[in-house]
Amino acid sequence: QVQLVESGGGLVQAGGSLKLSCAASGLTFSNFAMGWFRQTPGKEREFVAGIRWTGGSTYYADSLQGRFTISGDNAKNTVYLQMNRLKPEDTAVYYCTAARQSPYGSTWYATSSYDYWGQGTQVTVSS
């Protein structure tokens, strides 16, 4: 009965920032991880960032060049994605995801590594 509830998407001008939130419930596994993917029409779902709940190790898509930061709040069971210096090409539906067993290495990039998905939140960056 894992549930992931996303919020924080919206419209922002290029160069601006947004902070996405994903409130999770039912994740009681010892080595679970959470992350963010994004998807635009006609493209495959693309990995953005991931975090291990225990220890807090993070993993990012190289293409983001440090603009995005993932973090977690254990007390609130919530994962965040801070997005800075947004570009029009960042426009996408952003999905929160969770894995019962944390990915490692390149498996962070694979949608098949994850077990649960939120409904997505639209991020639109205007030029």
Tab-separated table of N, CA and C in Angstrom:
chain	number	residue	atom	x	y	z
A	1	GLN	N	0.822	-1.201	0.000
A	1	GLN	CA	0.000	0.000	0.000
A	1	GLN	C	0.859	1.255	0.000
A	2	VAL	N	1.898	1.235	-0.793
A	2	VAL	CA	2.759	2.403	-0.925
A	2	VAL	C	2.045	3.460	-1.751
A	3	GLN	N	2.107	4.673	-1.280
A	3	GLN	CA	1.539	5.801	-1.998
A	3	GLN	C	2.572	6.910	-2.107
A	4	LEU	N	2.632	7.509	-3.270
A	4	LEU	CA	3.524	8.627	-3.527
A	4	LEU	C	2.684	9.780	-4.044
A	5	VAL	N	2.735	10.892	-3.353
A	5	VAL	CA	1.929	12.049	-3.697
A	5	VAL	C	2.855	13.212	-4.008
A	6	GLU	N	2.811	13.672	-5.240
A	6	GLU	CA	3.702	14.719	-5.711
A	6	GLU	C	3.014	16.073	-5.679
A	7	SER	N	3.819	17.108	-5.520
A	7	SER	CA	3.323	18.469	-5.577
A	7	SER	C	4.473	19.398	-5.920
A	8	GLY	N	4.143	20.621	-6.282
A	8	GLY	CA	5.153	21.641	-6.497
A	8	GLY	C	5.401	22.027	-7.937
A	9	GLY	N	4.816	21.321	-8.876
A	9	GLY	CA	5.009	21.676	-10.267
A	9	GLY	C	4.298	22.966	-10.618
A	10	GLY	N	4.644	23.507	-11.766
A	10	GLY	CA	4.029	24.737	-12.211
A	10	GLY	C	4.770	25.354	-13.358
A	11	LEU	N	4.464	26.608	-13.592
A	11	LEU	CA	5.065	27.380	-14.674
A	11	LEU	C	6.108	28.325	-14.101
A	12	VAL	N	7.278	28.328	-14.706
A	12	VAL	CA	8.359	29.190	-14.253
A	12	VAL	C	9.150	29.661	-15.462
A	13	GLN	N	9.709	30.853	-15.361
A	13	GLN	CA	10.545	31.379	-16.435
A	13	GLN	C	11.925	30.742	-16.410
A	14	ALA	N	12.554	30.707	-17.571
A	14	ALA	CA	13.918	30.202	-17.658
A	14	ALA	C	14.818	30.936	-16.678
A	15	GLY	N	15.659	30.175	-16.001
A	15	GLY	CA	16.532	30.728	-14.983
A	15	GLY	C	15.953	30.689	-13.585
A	16	GLY	N	14.678	30.400	-13.478
A	16	GLY	CA	14.030	30.348	-12.189
A	16	GLY	C	14.170	29.012	-11.506
A	17	SER	N	13.461	28.864	-10.401
A	17	SER	CA	13.567	27.667	-9.582
A	17	SER	C	12.195	27.145	-9.197
A	18	LEU	N	12.146	25.860	-8.971
A	18	LEU	CA	10.984	25.195	-8.415
A	18	LEU	C	11.464	24.116	-7.462
A	19	LYS	N	10.636	23.811	-6.486
A	19	LYS	CA	10.928	22.726	-5.569
A	19	LYS	C	9.752	21.759	-5.560
A	20	LEU	N	10.008	20.554	-6.011
A	20	LEU	CA	9.003	19.515	-6.024
A	20	LEU	C	9.051	18.719	-4.727
A	21	SER	N	7.901	18.241	-4.310
A	21	SER	CA	7.803	17.417	-3.120
A	21	SER	C	7.121	16.104	-3.456
A	22	CYS	N	7.515	15.077	-2.755
A	22	CYS	CA	6.885	13.768	-2.894
A	22	CYS	C	6.709	13.182	-1.507
A	23	ALA	N	5.479	13.124	-1.057
A	23	ALA	CA	5.162	12.551	0.243
A	23	ALA	C	4.889	11.071	0.082
A	24	ALA	N	5.633	10.269	0.808
A	24	ALA	CA	5.545	8.825	0.690
A	24	ALA	C	4.923	8.213	1.933
A	25	SER	N	4.187	7.159	1.717
A	25	SER	CA	3.645	6.378	2.816
A	25	SER	C	3.798	4.899	2.498
A	26	GLY	N	3.981	4.107	3.522
A	26	GLY	CA	4.070	2.674	3.348
A	26	GLY	C	5.440	2.135	2.991
A	27	LEU	N	6.459	2.987	2.970
A	27	LEU	CA	7.816	2.554	2.652
A	27	LEU	C	8.553	2.238	3.944
A	28	THR	N	8.585	0.981	4.290
A	28	THR	CA	9.217	0.542	5.530
A	28	THR	C	10.364	-0.421	5.280
A	29	PHE	N	10.835	-0.513	4.067
A	29	PHE	CA	11.924	-1.419	3.739
A	29	PHE	C	13.246	-0.854	4.227
A	30	SER	N	14.161	-1.751	4.552
A	30	SER	CA	15.410	-1.325	5.176
A	30	SER	C	16.359	-0.639	4.212
A	31	ASN	N	16.260	-0.942	2.942
A	31	ASN	CA	17.209	-0.412	1.966
A	31	ASN	C	16.492	0.239	0.784
A	32	PHE	N	15.371	0.883	1.054
A	32	PHE	CA	14.628	1.464	-0.054
A	32	PHE	C	15.253	2.772	-0.510
A	33	ALA	N	14.879	3.168	-1.701
A	33	ALA	CA	15.363	4.404	-2.289
A	33	ALA	C	14.208	5.117	-2.978
A	34	MET	N	14.381	6.394	-3.164
A	34	MET	CA	13.398	7.175	-3.890
A	34	MET	C	14.104	8.013	-4.935
A	35	GLY	N	13.343	8.467	-5.899
A	35	GLY	CA	13.955	9.239	-6.953
A	35	GLY	C	12.948	10.011	-7.771
A	36	TRP	N	13.483	10.693	-8.746
A	36	TRP	CA	12.682	11.481	-9.671
A	36	TRP	C	13.065	11.142	-11.101
A	37	PHE	N	12.056	10.983	-11.925
A	37	PHE	CA	12.202	10.861	-13.369
A	37	PHE	C	11.389	11.967	-14.026
A	38	ARG	N	11.659	12.189	-15.288
A	38	ARG	CA	10.844	13.130	-16.037
A	38	ARG	C	10.584	12.577	-17.428
A	39	GLN	N	9.516	13.060	-18.035
A	39	GLN	CA	9.123	12.542	-19.336
A	39	GLN	C	8.421	13.617	-20.137
A	40	THR	N	8.787	13.711	-21.402
A	40	THR	CA	8.131	14.596	-22.346
A	40	THR	C	7.473	13.742	-23.418
A	41	PRO	N	6.473	14.276	-24.115
A	41	PRO	CA	5.797	13.485	-25.137
A	41	PRO	C	6.754	12.945	-26.186
A	42	GLY	N	6.620	11.674	-26.490
A	42	GLY	CA	7.446	11.043	-27.503
A	42	GLY	C	8.810	10.587	-27.033
A	43	LYS	N	9.126	10.805	-25.762
A	43	LYS	CA	10.418	10.403	-25.233
A	43	LYS	C	10.240	9.410	-24.095
A	44	GLU	N	11.292	8.646	-23.859
A	44	GLU	CA	11.286	7.711	-22.748
A	44	GLU	C	11.432	8.456	-21.434
A	45	ARG	N	10.945	7.844	-20.392
A	45	ARG	CA	11.082	8.433	-19.077
A	45	ARG	C	12.560	8.500	-18.699
A	46	GLU	N	12.993	9.664	-18.264
A	46	GLU	CA	14.398	9.966	-18.057
A	46	GLU	C	14.712	10.138	-16.581
A	47	PHE	N	15.761	9.488	-16.130
A	47	PHE	CA	16.192	9.608	-14.740
A	47	PHE	C	16.699	11.007	-14.451
A	48	VAL	N	16.321	11.526	-13.298
A	48	VAL	CA	16.762	12.838	-12.855
A	48	VAL	C	17.686	12.721	-11.646
A	49	ALA	N	17.199	12.106	-10.578
A	49	ALA	CA	17.976	12.004	-9.343
A	49	ALA	C	17.392	10.923	-8.460
A	50	GLY	N	18.231	10.371	-7.584
A	50	GLY	CA	17.786	9.372	-6.645
A	50	GLY	C	18.475	9.527	-5.304
A	51	ILE	N	17.869	8.961	-4.274
A	51	ILE	CA	18.426	9.044	-2.933
A	51	ILE	C	18.115	7.771	-2.169
A	52	ARG	N	19.096	7.255	-1.453
A	52	ARG	CA	18.888	6.153	-0.537
A	52	ARG	C	18.411	6.695	0.797
A	53	TRP	N	17.345	6.122	1.319
A	53	TRP	CA	16.766	6.650	2.544
A	53	TRP	C	17.684	6.460	3.741
A	54	THR	N	18.317	5.316	3.818
A	54	THR	CA	19.283	5.064	4.874
A	54	THR	C	20.666	5.472	4.384
A	55	GLY	N	21.238	6.457	5.041
A	55	GLY	CA	22.549	6.955	4.653
A	55	GLY	C	22.498	8.188	3.780
A	56	GLY	N	21.456	8.309	2.981
A	56	GLY	CA	21.260	9.508	2.196
A	56	GLY	C	22.132	9.657	0.969
A	57	SER	N	22.731	8.577	0.494
A	57	SER	CA	23.522	8.662	-0.730
A	57	SER	C	22.648	9.111	-1.885
A	58	THR	N	23.187	9.971	-2.703
A	58	THR	CA	22.437	10.520	-3.829
A	58	THR	C	23.110	10.200	-5.148
A	59	TYR	N	22.313	10.249	-6.194
A	59	TYR	CA	22.795	9.951	-7.531
A	59	TYR	C	22.040	10.838	-8.496
A	60	TYR	N	22.773	11.430	-9.451
A	60	TYR	CA	22.182	12.394	-10.363
A	60	TYR	C	22.490	12.061	-11.807
A	61	ALA	N	21.596	12.464	-12.671
A	61	ALA	CA	21.881	12.416	-14.093
A	61	ALA	C	22.966	13.434	-14.417
A	62	ASP	N	23.977	12.987	-15.155
A	62	ASP	CA	25.101	13.875	-15.466
A	62	ASP	C	24.659	15.122	-16.220
A	63	SER	N	23.641	14.986	-17.036
A	63	SER	CA	23.215	16.095	-17.874
A	63	SER	C	22.659	17.279	-17.101
A	64	LEU	N	22.316	17.084	-15.860
A	64	LEU	CA	21.751	18.174	-15.066
A	64	LEU	C	22.809	19.160	-14.598
A	65	GLN	N	24.055	18.761	-14.608
A	65	GLN	CA	25.189	19.633	-14.306
A	65	GLN	C	25.037	20.377	-12.987
A	66	GLY	N	24.545	19.691	-11.978
A	66	GLY	CA	24.462	20.257	-10.651
A	66	GLY	C	23.308	21.199	-10.409
A	67	ARG	N	22.411	21.356	-11.358
A	67	ARG	CA	21.305	22.292	-11.196
A	67	ARG	C	20.201	21.764	-10.290
A	68	PHE	N	20.095	20.447	-10.176
A	68	PHE	CA	19.040	19.840	-9.385
A	68	PHE	C	19.634	19.192	-8.140
A	69	THR	N	18.898	19.245	-7.045
A	69	THR	CA	19.324	18.629	-5.800
A	69	THR	C	18.182	17.833	-5.202
A	70	ILE	N	18.440	16.583	-4.883
A	70	ILE	CA	17.449	15.752	-4.225
A	70	ILE	C	17.772	15.681	-2.743
A	71	SER	N	16.745	15.689	-1.924
A	71	SER	CA	16.926	15.587	-0.487
A	71	SER	C	15.718	14.898	0.120
A	72	GLY	N	15.876	14.451	1.349
A	72	GLY	CA	14.794	13.770	2.026
A	72	GLY	C	14.618	14.263	3.442
A	73	ASP	N	13.400	14.217	3.912
A	73	ASP	CA	13.047	14.565	5.277
A	73	ASP	C	12.443	13.323	5.905
A	74	ASN	N	13.218	12.664	6.746
A	74	ASN	CA	12.753	11.411	7.338
A	74	ASN	C	11.514	11.604	8.206
A	75	ALA	N	11.487	12.700	8.952
A	75	ALA	CA	10.360	12.947	9.844
A	75	ALA	C	9.054	13.104	9.084
A	76	LYS	N	9.128	13.669	7.898
A	76	LYS	CA	7.934	13.903	7.095
A	76	LYS	C	7.719	12.851	6.020
A	77	ASN	N	8.642	11.901	5.917
A	77	ASN	CA	8.572	10.879	4.867
A	77	ASN	C	8.386	11.515	3.495
A	78	THR	N	9.186	12.515	3.240
A	78	THR	CA	9.043	13.302	2.032
A	78	THR	C	10.386	13.473	1.340
A	79	VAL	N	10.357	13.367	0.033
A	79	VAL	CA	11.526	13.604	-0.795
A	79	VAL	C	11.283	14.859	-1.614
A	80	TYR	N	12.337	15.633	-1.795
A	80	TYR	CA	12.245	16.889	-2.514
A	80	TYR	C	13.182	16.886	-3.707
A	81	LEU	N	12.829	17.683	-4.679
A	81	LEU	CA	13.712	17.943	-5.803
A	81	LEU	C	13.781	19.449	-5.988
A	82	GLN	N	14.905	20.021	-5.606
A	82	GLN	CA	15.139	21.441	-5.809
A	82	GLN	C	15.711	21.633	-7.203
A	83	MET	N	15.027	22.405	-8.017
A	83	MET	CA	15.424	22.628	-9.393
A	83	MET	C	15.780	24.091	-9.566
A	84	ASN	N	17.025	24.348	-9.912
A	84	ASN	CA	17.520	25.705	-10.075
A	84	ASN	C	17.984	25.945	-11.501
A	85	ARG	N	18.047	27.208	-11.863
A	85	ARG	CA	18.506	27.612	-13.198
A	85	ARG	C	17.796	26.805	-14.272
A	86	LEU	N	16.502	26.786	-14.173
A	86	LEU	CA	15.701	25.974	-15.069
A	86	LEU	C	15.803	26.457	-16.508
A	87	LYS	N	15.744	25.501	-17.407
A	87	LYS	CA	15.822	25.749	-18.830
A	87	LYS	C	14.551	25.255	-19.505
A	88	PRO	N	14.203	25.806	-20.661
A	88	PRO	CA	13.017	25.316	-21.359
A	88	PRO	C	13.037	23.811	-21.594
A	89	GLU	N	14.206	23.244	-21.829
A	89	GLU	CA	14.293	21.811	-22.053
A	89	GLU	C	14.029	20.980	-20.805
A	90	ASP	N	13.916	21.633	-19.652
A	90	ASP	CA	13.522	20.936	-18.436
A	90	ASP	C	12.017	20.716	-18.369
A	91	THR	N	11.285	21.315	-19.273
A	91	THR	CA	9.842	21.138	-19.310
A	91	THR	C	9.502	19.663	-19.477
A	92	ALA	N	8.706	19.149	-18.562
A	92	ALA	CA	8.364	17.736	-18.576
A	92	ALA	C	7.376	17.455	-17.463
A	93	VAL	N	6.831	16.263	-17.494
A	93	VAL	CA	6.117	15.743	-16.344
A	93	VAL	C	7.136	15.052	-15.455
A	94	TYR	N	7.188	15.443	-14.216
A	94	TYR	CA	8.145	14.894	-13.271
A	94	TYR	C	7.441	13.880	-12.377
A	95	TYR	N	8.034	12.706	-12.302
A	95	TYR	CA	7.459	11.601	-11.553
A	95	TYR	C	8.326	11.237	-10.357
A	96	CYS	N	7.698	11.077	-9.232
A	96	CYS	CA	8.346	10.529	-8.059
A	96	CYS	C	8.291	9.006	-8.132
A	97	THR	N	9.337	8.360	-7.662
A	97	THR	CA	9.381	6.909	-7.706
A	97	THR	C	10.072	6.360	-6.465
A	98	ALA	N	9.828	5.101	-6.179
A	98	ALA	CA	10.428	4.446	-5.027
A	98	ALA	C	10.781	3.018	-5.377
A	99	ALA	N	11.877	2.553	-4.799
A	99	ALA	CA	12.359	1.194	-5.001
A	99	ALA	C	12.485	0.488	-3.668
A	100	ARG	N	11.983	-0.729	-3.602
A	100	ARG	CA	12.094	-1.490	-2.366
A	100	ARG	C	13.538	-1.820	-2.038
A	101	GLN	N	14.324	-2.061	-3.065
A	101	GLN	CA	15.756	-2.265	-2.928
A	101	GLN	C	16.468	-1.164	-3.693
A	102	SER	N	17.374	-0.488	-3.023
A	102	SER	CA	18.027	0.650	-3.633
A	102	SER	C	18.805	0.249	-4.881
A	103	PRO	N	18.668	1.016	-5.945
A	103	PRO	CA	19.540	0.811	-7.103
A	103	PRO	C	20.984	1.138	-6.764
A	104	TYR	N	21.862	0.740	-7.651
A	104	TYR	CA	23.266	1.050	-7.489
A	104	TYR	C	23.877	1.276	-8.861
A	105	GLY	N	24.882	2.112	-8.909
A	105	GLY	CA	25.554	2.382	-10.161
A	105	GLY	C	24.583	2.796	-11.247
A	106	SER	N	24.748	2.211	-12.400
A	106	SER	CA	23.951	2.587	-13.555
A	106	SER	C	22.488	2.187	-13.437
A	107	THR	N	22.159	1.302	-12.513
A	107	THR	CA	20.770	0.884	-12.378
A	107	THR	C	19.871	1.994	-11.843
A	108	TRP	N	20.455	3.054	-11.333
A	108	TRP	CA	19.662	4.219	-10.955
A	108	TRP	C	18.888	4.769	-12.148
A	109	TYR	N	19.425	4.583	-13.338
A	109	TYR	CA	18.845	5.166	-14.539
A	109	TYR	C	17.672	4.391	-15.091
A	110	ALA	N	17.472	3.176	-14.651
A	110	ALA	CA	16.491	2.281	-15.260
A	110	ALA	C	15.160	2.343	-14.532
A	111	THR	N	14.094	2.572	-15.279
A	111	THR	CA	12.771	2.562	-14.667
A	111	THR	C	12.435	1.219	-14.054
A	112	SER	N	13.012	0.149	-14.597
A	112	SER	CA	12.752	-1.184	-14.084
A	112	SER	C	13.303	-1.405	-12.686
A	113	SER	N	14.145	-0.505	-12.203
A	113	SER	CA	14.698	-0.615	-10.860
A	113	SER	C	13.714	-0.176	-9.786
A	114	TYR	N	12.619	0.421	-10.175
A	114	TYR	CA	11.688	1.023	-9.242
A	114	TYR	C	10.353	0.292	-9.219
A	115	ASP	N	9.706	0.347	-8.077
A	115	ASP	CA	8.504	-0.437	-7.853
A	115	ASP	C	7.227	0.386	-7.786
A	116	TYR	N	7.343	1.642	-7.439
A	116	TYR	CA	6.173	2.480	-7.236
A	116	TYR	C	6.376	3.825	-7.904
A	117	TRP	N	5.284	4.386	-8.384
A	117	TRP	CA	5.328	5.659	-9.094
A	117	TRP	C	4.190	6.567	-8.666
A	118	GLY	N	4.507	7.855	-8.594
A	118	GLY	CA	3.460	8.837	-8.420
A	118	GLY	C	2.784	9.153	-9.734
A	119	GLN	N	1.813	10.036	-9.686
A	119	GLN	CA	1.039	10.383	-10.869
A	119	GLN	C	1.718	11.418	-11.745
A	120	GLY	N	2.737	12.069	-11.233
A	120	GLY	CA	3.458	13.064	-11.998
A	120	GLY	C	2.948	14.470	-11.754
A	121	THR	N	3.840	15.421	-11.899
A	121	THR	CA	3.488	16.820	-11.791
A	121	THR	C	4.157	17.586	-12.924
A	122	GLN	N	3.397	18.452	-13.559
A	122	GLN	CA	3.881	19.156	-14.738
A	122	GLN	C	4.777	20.316	-14.344
A	123	VAL	N	5.934	20.375	-14.980
A	123	VAL	CA	6.844	21.507	-14.862
A	123	VAL	C	7.000	22.113	-16.245
A	124	THR	N	6.681	23.378	-16.363
A	124	THR	CA	6.804	24.079	-17.630
A	124	THR	C	7.719	25.280	-17.449
A	125	VAL	N	8.755	25.341	-18.260
A	125	VAL	CA	9.724	26.426	-18.193
A	125	VAL	C	9.608	27.242	-19.466
A	126	SER	N	9.255	28.486	-19.326
A	126	SER	CA	9.081	29.368	-20.468
A	126	SER	C	10.386	30.074	-20.802
A	127	SER	N	10.557	30.404	-22.066
A	127	SER	CA	11.761	31.085	-22.517
A	127	SER	C	11.559	32.580	-22.593
